[in-house]
PDB file of C-alpha atoms in Angstrom:
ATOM      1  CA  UNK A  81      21.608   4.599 -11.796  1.00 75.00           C
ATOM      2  CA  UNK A  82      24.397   6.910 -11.593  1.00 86.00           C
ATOM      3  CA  UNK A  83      27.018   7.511  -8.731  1.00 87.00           C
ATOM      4  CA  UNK A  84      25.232  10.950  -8.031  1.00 88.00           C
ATOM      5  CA  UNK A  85      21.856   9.256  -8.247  1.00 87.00           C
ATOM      6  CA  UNK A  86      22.821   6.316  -6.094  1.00 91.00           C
ATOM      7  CA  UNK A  87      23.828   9.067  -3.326  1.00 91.00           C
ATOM      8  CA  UNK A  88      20.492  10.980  -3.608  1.00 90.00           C
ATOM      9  CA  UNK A  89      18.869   7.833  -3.352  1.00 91.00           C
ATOM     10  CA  UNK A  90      20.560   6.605   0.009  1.00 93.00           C
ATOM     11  CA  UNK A  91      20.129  10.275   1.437  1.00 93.00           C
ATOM     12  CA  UNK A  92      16.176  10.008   0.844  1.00 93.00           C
ATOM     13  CA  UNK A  93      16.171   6.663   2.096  1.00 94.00           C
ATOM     14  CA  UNK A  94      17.869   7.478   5.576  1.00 95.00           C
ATOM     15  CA  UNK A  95      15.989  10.396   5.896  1.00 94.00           C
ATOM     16  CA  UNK A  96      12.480   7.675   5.221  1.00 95.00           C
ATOM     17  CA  UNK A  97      14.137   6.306   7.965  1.00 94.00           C
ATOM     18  CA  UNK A  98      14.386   8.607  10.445  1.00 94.00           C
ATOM     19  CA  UNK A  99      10.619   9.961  10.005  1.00 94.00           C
ATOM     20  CA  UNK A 100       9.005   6.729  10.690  1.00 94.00           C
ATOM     21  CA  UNK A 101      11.378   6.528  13.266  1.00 93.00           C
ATOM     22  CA  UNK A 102       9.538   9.276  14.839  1.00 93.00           C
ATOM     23  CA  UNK A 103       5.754   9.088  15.752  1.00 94.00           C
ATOM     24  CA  UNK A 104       3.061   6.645  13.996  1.00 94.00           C
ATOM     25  CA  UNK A 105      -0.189   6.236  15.573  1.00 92.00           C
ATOM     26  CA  UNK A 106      -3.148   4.552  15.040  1.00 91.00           C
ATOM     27  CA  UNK A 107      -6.004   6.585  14.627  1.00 92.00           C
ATOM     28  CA  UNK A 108      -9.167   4.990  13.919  1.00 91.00           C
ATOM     29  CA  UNK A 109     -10.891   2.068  12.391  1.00 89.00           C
ATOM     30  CA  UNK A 110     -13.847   3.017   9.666  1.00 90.00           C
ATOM     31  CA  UNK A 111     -16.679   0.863   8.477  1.00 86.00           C
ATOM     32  CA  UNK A 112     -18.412   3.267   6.598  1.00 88.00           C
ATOM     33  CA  UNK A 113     -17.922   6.488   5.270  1.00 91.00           C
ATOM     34  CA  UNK A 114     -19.209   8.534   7.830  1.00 92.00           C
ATOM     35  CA  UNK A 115     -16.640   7.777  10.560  1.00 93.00           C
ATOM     36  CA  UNK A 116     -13.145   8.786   8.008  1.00 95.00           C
ATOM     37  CA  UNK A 117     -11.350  11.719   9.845  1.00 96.00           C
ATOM     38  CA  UNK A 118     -11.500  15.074   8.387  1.00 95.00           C
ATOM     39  CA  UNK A 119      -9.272  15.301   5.370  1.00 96.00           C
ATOM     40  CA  UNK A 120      -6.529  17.266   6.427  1.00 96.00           C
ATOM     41  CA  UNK A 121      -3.437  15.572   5.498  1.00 97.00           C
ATOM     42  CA  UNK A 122      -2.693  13.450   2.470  1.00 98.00           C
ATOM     43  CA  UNK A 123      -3.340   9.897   2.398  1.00 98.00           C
ATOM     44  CA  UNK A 124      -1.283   6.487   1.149  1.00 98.00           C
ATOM     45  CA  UNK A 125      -3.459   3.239   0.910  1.00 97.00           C
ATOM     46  CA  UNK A 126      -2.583  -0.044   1.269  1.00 95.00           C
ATOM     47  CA  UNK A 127      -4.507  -2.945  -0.455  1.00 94.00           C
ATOM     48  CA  UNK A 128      -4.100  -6.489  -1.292  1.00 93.00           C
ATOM     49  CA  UNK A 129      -5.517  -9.940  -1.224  1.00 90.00           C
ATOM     50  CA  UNK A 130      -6.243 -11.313   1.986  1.00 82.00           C
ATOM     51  CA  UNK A 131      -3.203 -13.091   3.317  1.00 86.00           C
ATOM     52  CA  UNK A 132      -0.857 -10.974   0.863  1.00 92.00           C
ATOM     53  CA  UNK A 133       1.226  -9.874   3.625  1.00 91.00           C
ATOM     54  CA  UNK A 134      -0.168  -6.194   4.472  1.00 91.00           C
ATOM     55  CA  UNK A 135       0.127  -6.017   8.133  1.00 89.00           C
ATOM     56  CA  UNK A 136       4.281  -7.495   7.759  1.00 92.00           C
ATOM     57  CA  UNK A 137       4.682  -5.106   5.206  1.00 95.00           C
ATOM     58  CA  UNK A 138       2.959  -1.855   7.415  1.00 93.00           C
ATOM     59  CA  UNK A 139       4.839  -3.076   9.904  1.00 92.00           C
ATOM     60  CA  UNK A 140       8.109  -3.407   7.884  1.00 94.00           C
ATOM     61  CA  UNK A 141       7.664   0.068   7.071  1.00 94.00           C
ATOM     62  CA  UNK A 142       7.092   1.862   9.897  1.00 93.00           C
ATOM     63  CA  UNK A 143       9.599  -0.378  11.881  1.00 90.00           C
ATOM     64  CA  UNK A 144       7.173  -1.623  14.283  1.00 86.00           C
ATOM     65  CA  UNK A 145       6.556  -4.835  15.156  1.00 80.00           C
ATOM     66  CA  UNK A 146       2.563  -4.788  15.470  1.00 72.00           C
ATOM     67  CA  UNK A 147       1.498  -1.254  14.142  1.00 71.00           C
ATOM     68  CA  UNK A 148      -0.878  -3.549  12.456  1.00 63.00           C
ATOM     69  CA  UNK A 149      -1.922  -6.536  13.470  1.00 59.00           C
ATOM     70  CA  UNK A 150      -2.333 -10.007  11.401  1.00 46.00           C
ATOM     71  CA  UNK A 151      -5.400 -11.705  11.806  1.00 45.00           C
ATOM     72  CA  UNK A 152      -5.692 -15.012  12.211  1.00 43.00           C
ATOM     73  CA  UNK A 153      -8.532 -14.984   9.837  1.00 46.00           C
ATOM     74  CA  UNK A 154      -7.249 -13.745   6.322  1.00 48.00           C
ATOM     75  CA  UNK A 155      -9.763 -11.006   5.676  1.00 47.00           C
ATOM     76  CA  UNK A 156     -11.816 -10.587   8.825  1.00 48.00           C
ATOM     77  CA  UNK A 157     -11.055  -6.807   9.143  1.00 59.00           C
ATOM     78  CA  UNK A 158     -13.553  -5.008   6.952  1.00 73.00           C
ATOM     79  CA  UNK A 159     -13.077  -1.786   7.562  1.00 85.00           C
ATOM     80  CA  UNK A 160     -10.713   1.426   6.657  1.00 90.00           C
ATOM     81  CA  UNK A 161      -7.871   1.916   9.586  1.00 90.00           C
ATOM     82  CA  UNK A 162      -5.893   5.023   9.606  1.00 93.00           C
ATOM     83  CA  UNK A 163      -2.626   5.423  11.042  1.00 94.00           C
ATOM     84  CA  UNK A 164      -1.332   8.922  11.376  1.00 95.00           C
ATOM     85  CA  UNK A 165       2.557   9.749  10.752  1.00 96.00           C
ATOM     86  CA  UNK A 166       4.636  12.518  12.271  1.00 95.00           C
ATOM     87  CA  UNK A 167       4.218  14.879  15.252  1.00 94.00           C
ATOM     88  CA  UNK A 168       2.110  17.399  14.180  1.00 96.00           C
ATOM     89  CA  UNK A 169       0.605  14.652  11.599  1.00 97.00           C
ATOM     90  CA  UNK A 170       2.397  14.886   8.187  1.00 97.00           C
ATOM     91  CA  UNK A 171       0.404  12.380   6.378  1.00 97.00           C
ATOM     92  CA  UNK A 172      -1.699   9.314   6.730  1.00 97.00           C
ATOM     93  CA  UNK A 173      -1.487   5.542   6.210  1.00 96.00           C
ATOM     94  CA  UNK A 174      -4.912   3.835   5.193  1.00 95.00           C
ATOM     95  CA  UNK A 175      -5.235  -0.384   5.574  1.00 92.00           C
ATOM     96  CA  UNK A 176      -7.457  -1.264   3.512  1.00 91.00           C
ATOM     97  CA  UNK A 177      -9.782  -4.234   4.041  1.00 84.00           C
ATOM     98  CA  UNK A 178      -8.342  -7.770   2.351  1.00 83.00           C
ATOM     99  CA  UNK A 179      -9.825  -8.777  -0.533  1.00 82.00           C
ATOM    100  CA  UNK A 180     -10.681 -12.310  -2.674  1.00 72.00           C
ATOM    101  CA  UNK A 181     -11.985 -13.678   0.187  1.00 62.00           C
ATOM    102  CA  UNK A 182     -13.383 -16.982  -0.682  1.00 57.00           C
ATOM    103  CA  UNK A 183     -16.012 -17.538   2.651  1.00 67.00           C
ATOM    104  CA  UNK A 184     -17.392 -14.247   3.028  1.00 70.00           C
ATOM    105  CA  UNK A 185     -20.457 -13.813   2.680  1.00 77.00           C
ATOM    106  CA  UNK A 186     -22.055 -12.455  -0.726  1.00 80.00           C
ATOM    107  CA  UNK A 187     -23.502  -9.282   1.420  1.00 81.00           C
ATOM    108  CA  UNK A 188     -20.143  -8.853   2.757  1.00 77.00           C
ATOM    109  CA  UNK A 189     -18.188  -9.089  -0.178  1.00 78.00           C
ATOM    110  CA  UNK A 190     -20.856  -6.128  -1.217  1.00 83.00           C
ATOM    111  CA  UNK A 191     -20.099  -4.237   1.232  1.00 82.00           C
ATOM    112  CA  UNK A 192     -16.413  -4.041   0.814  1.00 82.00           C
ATOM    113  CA  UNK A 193     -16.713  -3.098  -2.628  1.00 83.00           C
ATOM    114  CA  UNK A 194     -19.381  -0.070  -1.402  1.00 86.00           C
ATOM    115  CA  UNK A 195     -16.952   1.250   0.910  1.00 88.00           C
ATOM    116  CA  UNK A 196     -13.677   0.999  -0.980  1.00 89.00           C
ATOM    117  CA  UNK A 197     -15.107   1.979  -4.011  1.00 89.00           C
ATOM    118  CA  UNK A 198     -16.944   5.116  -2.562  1.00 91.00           C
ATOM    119  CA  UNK A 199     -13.586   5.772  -0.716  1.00 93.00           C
ATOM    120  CA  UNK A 200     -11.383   5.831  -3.499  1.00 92.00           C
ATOM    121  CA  UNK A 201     -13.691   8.092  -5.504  1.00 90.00           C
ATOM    122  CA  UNK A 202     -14.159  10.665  -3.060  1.00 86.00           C
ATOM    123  CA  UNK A 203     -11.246  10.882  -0.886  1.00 93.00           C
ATOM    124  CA  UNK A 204      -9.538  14.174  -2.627  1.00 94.00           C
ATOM    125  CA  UNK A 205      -6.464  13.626  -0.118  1.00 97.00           C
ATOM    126  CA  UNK A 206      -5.551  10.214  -1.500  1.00 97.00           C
ATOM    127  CA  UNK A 207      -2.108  10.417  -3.290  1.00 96.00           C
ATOM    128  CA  UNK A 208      -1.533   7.335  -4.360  1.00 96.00           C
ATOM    129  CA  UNK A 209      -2.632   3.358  -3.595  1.00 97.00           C
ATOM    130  CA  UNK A 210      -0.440   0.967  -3.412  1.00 98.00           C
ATOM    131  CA  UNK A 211      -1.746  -2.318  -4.579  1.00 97.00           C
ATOM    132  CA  UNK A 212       0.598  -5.795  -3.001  1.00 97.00           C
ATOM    133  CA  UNK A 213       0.559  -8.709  -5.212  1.00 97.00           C
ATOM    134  CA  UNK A 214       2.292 -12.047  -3.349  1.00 97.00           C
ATOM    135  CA  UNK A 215       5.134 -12.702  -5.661  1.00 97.00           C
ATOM    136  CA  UNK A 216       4.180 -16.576  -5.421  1.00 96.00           C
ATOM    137  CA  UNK A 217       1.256 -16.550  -7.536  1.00 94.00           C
ATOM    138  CA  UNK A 218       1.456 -12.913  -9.604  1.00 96.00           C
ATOM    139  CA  UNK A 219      -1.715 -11.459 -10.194  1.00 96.00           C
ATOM    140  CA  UNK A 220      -4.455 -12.952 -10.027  1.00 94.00           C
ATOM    141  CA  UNK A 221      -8.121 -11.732 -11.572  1.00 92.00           C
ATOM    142  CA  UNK A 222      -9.397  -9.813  -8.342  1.00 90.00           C
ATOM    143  CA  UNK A 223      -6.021  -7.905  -8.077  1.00 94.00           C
ATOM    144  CA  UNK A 224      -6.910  -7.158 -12.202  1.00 94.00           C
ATOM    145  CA  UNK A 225     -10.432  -5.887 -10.967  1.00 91.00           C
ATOM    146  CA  UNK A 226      -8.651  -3.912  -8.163  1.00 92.00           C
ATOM    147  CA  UNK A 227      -6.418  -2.249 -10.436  1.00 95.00           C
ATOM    148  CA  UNK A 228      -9.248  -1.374 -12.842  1.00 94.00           C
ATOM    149  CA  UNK A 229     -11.583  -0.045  -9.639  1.00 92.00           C
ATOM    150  CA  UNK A 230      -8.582   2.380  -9.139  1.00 94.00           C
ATOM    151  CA  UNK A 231      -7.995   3.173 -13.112  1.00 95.00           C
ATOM    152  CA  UNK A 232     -11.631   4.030 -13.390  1.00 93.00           C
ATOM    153  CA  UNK A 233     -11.056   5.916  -9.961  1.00 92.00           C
ATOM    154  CA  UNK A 234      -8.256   7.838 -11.464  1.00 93.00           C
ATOM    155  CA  UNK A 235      -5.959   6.768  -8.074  1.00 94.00           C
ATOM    156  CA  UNK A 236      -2.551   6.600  -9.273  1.00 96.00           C
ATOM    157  CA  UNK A 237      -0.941   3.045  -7.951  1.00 97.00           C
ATOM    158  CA  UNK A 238       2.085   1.292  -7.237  1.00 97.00           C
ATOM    159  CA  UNK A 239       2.611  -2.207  -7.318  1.00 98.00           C
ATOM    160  CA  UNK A 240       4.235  -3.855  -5.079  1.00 98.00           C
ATOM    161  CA  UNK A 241       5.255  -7.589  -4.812  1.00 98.00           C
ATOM    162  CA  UNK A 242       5.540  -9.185  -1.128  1.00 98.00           C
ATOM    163  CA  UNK A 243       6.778 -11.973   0.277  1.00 97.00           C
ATOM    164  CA  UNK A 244      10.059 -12.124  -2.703  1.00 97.00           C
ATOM    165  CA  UNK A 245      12.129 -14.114  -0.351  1.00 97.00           C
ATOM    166  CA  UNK A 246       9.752 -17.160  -0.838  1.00 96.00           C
ATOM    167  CA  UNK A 247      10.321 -17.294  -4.714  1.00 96.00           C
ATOM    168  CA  UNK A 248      13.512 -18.515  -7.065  1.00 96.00           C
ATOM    169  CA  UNK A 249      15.352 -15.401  -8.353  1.00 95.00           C
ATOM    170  CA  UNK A 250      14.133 -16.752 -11.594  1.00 96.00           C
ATOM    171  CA  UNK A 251      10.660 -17.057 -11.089  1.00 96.00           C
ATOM    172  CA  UNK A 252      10.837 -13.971  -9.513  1.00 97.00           C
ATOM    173  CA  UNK A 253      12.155 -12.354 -12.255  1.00 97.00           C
ATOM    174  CA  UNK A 254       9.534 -14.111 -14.504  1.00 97.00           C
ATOM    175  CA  UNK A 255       6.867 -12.507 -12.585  1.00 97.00           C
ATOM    176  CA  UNK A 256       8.183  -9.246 -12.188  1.00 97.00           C
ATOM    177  CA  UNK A 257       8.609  -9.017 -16.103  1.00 96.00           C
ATOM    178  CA  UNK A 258       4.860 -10.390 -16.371  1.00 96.00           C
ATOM    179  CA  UNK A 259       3.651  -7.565 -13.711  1.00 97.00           C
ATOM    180  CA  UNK A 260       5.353  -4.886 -15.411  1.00 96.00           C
ATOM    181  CA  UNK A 261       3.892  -6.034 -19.020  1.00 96.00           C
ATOM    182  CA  UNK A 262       0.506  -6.330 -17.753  1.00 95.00           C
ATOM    183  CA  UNK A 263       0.418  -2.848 -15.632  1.00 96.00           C
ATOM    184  CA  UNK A 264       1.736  -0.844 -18.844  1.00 95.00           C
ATOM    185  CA  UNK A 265      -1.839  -1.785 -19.736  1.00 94.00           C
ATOM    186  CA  UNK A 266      -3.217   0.263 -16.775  1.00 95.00           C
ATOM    187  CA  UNK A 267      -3.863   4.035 -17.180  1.00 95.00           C
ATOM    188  CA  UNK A 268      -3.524   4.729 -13.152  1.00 96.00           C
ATOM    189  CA  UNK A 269      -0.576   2.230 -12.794  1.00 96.00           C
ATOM    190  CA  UNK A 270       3.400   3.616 -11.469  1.00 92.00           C
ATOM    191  CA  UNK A 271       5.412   2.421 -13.944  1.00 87.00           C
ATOM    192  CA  UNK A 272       7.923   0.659 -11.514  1.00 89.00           C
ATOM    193  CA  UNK A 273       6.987  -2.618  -9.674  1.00 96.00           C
ATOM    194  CA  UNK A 274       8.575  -2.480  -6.221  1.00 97.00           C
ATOM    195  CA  UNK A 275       9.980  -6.151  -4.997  1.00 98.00           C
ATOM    196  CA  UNK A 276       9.817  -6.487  -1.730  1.00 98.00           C
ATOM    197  CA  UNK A 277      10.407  -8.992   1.183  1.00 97.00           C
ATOM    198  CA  UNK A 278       8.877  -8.015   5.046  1.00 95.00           C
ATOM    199  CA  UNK A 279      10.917 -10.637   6.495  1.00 93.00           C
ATOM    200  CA  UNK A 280      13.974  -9.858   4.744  1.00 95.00           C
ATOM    201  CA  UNK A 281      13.698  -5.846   4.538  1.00 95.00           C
ATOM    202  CA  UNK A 282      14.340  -6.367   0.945  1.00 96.00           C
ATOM    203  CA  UNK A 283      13.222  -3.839  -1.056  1.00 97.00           C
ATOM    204  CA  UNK A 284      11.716  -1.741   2.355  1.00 97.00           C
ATOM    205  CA  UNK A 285      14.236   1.166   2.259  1.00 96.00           C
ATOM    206  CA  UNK A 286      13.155   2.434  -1.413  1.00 96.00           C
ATOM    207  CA  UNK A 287       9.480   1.730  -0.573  1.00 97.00           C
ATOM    208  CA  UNK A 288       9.476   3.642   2.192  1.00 96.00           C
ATOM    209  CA  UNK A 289      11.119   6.551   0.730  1.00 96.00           C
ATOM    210  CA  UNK A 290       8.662   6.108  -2.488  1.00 96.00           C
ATOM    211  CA  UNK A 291       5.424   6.458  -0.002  1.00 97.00           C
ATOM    212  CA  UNK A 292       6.917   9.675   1.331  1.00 96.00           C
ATOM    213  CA  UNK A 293       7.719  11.188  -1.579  1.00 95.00           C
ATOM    214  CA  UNK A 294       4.414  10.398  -3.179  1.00 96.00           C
ATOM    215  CA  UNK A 295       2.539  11.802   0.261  1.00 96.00           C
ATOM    216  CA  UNK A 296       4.617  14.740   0.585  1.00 95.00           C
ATOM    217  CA  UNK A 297       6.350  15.757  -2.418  1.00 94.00           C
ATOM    218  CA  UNK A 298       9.620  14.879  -4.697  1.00 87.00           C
ATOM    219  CA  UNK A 299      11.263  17.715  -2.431  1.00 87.00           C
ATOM    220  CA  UNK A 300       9.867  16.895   1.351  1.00 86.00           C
ATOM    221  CA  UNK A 301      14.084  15.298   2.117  1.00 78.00           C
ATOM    222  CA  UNK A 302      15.112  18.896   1.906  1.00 79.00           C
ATOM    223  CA  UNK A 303      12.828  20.391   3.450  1.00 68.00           C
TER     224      UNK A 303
END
């Protein structure tokens, strides 16, 4: 990255910042398709494995300490929650319901694939997903079936590793090498894995900046 390119970089960063700074609400909590808000403002997802990290990470983003809450259950919450951003609303963060959940029920597990399946298909205002993968184990086969319920889907997707702090810069670096192999392989896939750390704020500054830019545009800093 250049000098000139580190610069722009920093300036769409701060300016990440300062929006989330500003007003992020939660809206509503969706179990089925009837009850998602009318789509009139783009829309970021957010899915992992249960116990990935989400919630740190949503709350990492929007600098709040409990904009979403961690269950004490890994996977509990089945349902689509919206949080709006911005005052009017610019855009809108989805949590999506944890998945590879070993004790749900078969009829539950069903259910979850229903909903986030018909969501992703027919949810024009979707921009992108982003799909976290805990840096401790790399993927693992339901993230592989998420990614391909998105390819088939045509959502574009970033990944994103969480929870980087708790790995050996080497292993980390094995993993992130292994990530970025296998999601070459993906047609819906971003290119660039995002490392990230909730606890540390490593890697939070670029990600934030990323899910603006992909809900609002390359040029929504200058605008």
């Amino acid at each position: 990255m250049t000098s000139e390119q580190q610069k722009e970089q920093e300036y769409r960063e701060r300016a990440a910042s300062k929006l989330f700074s500003g007003r992020v609400d939660f809206l509503l909590s969706a179990p089925q398709l009837k009850f998602l808000p009318d789509p009139t403002v783009p829309e970021i997802a957010f899915c992992g494995r249960s116990n990935v990290g989400k919630s740190s990470l949503l709350n990492a983003l929007t600098g709040r300490k409990a904009i979403a809450r961690a269950s004490v259950t890994p996977g509990r919450t089945q349902e689509l929650n919206f949080f709006e951003v911005g005052d009017p609303t610019l855009f809108r963060l989805v949590d999506m319901p944890g998945y590879g959940f070993a004790k749900a029920p078969p009829k539950v597990v069903e259910n979850w694939k229903r909903l986030v399946r018909d969501y992703l298909r027919g949810r024009q205002v979707l921009q992108r997903n982003l799909v976290l993968v805990d840096s401790r184990h790399g993927l693992k086969d339901v993230d592989r079936d998420m990614m391909k319920m998105l390819d088939e889907a045509a959502v574009g997707y970033r990944v994103v590793l969480t929870k980087a702090d708790k790995v050996k810069k080497s292993e980390l670096d094995k993993t992130v090498e292994a990530v970025a192999s296998e999601a070459k392989k993906h047609v819906a896939a971003y290119p660039e894995i995002h490392v990230t750390s909730s606890e540390k704020g490593m890697g939070i500054a670029a990600l934030r900046a990323a899910v603006i830019e992909d809900a609002l545009g390359a040029d929504w800093a200058d605008s």
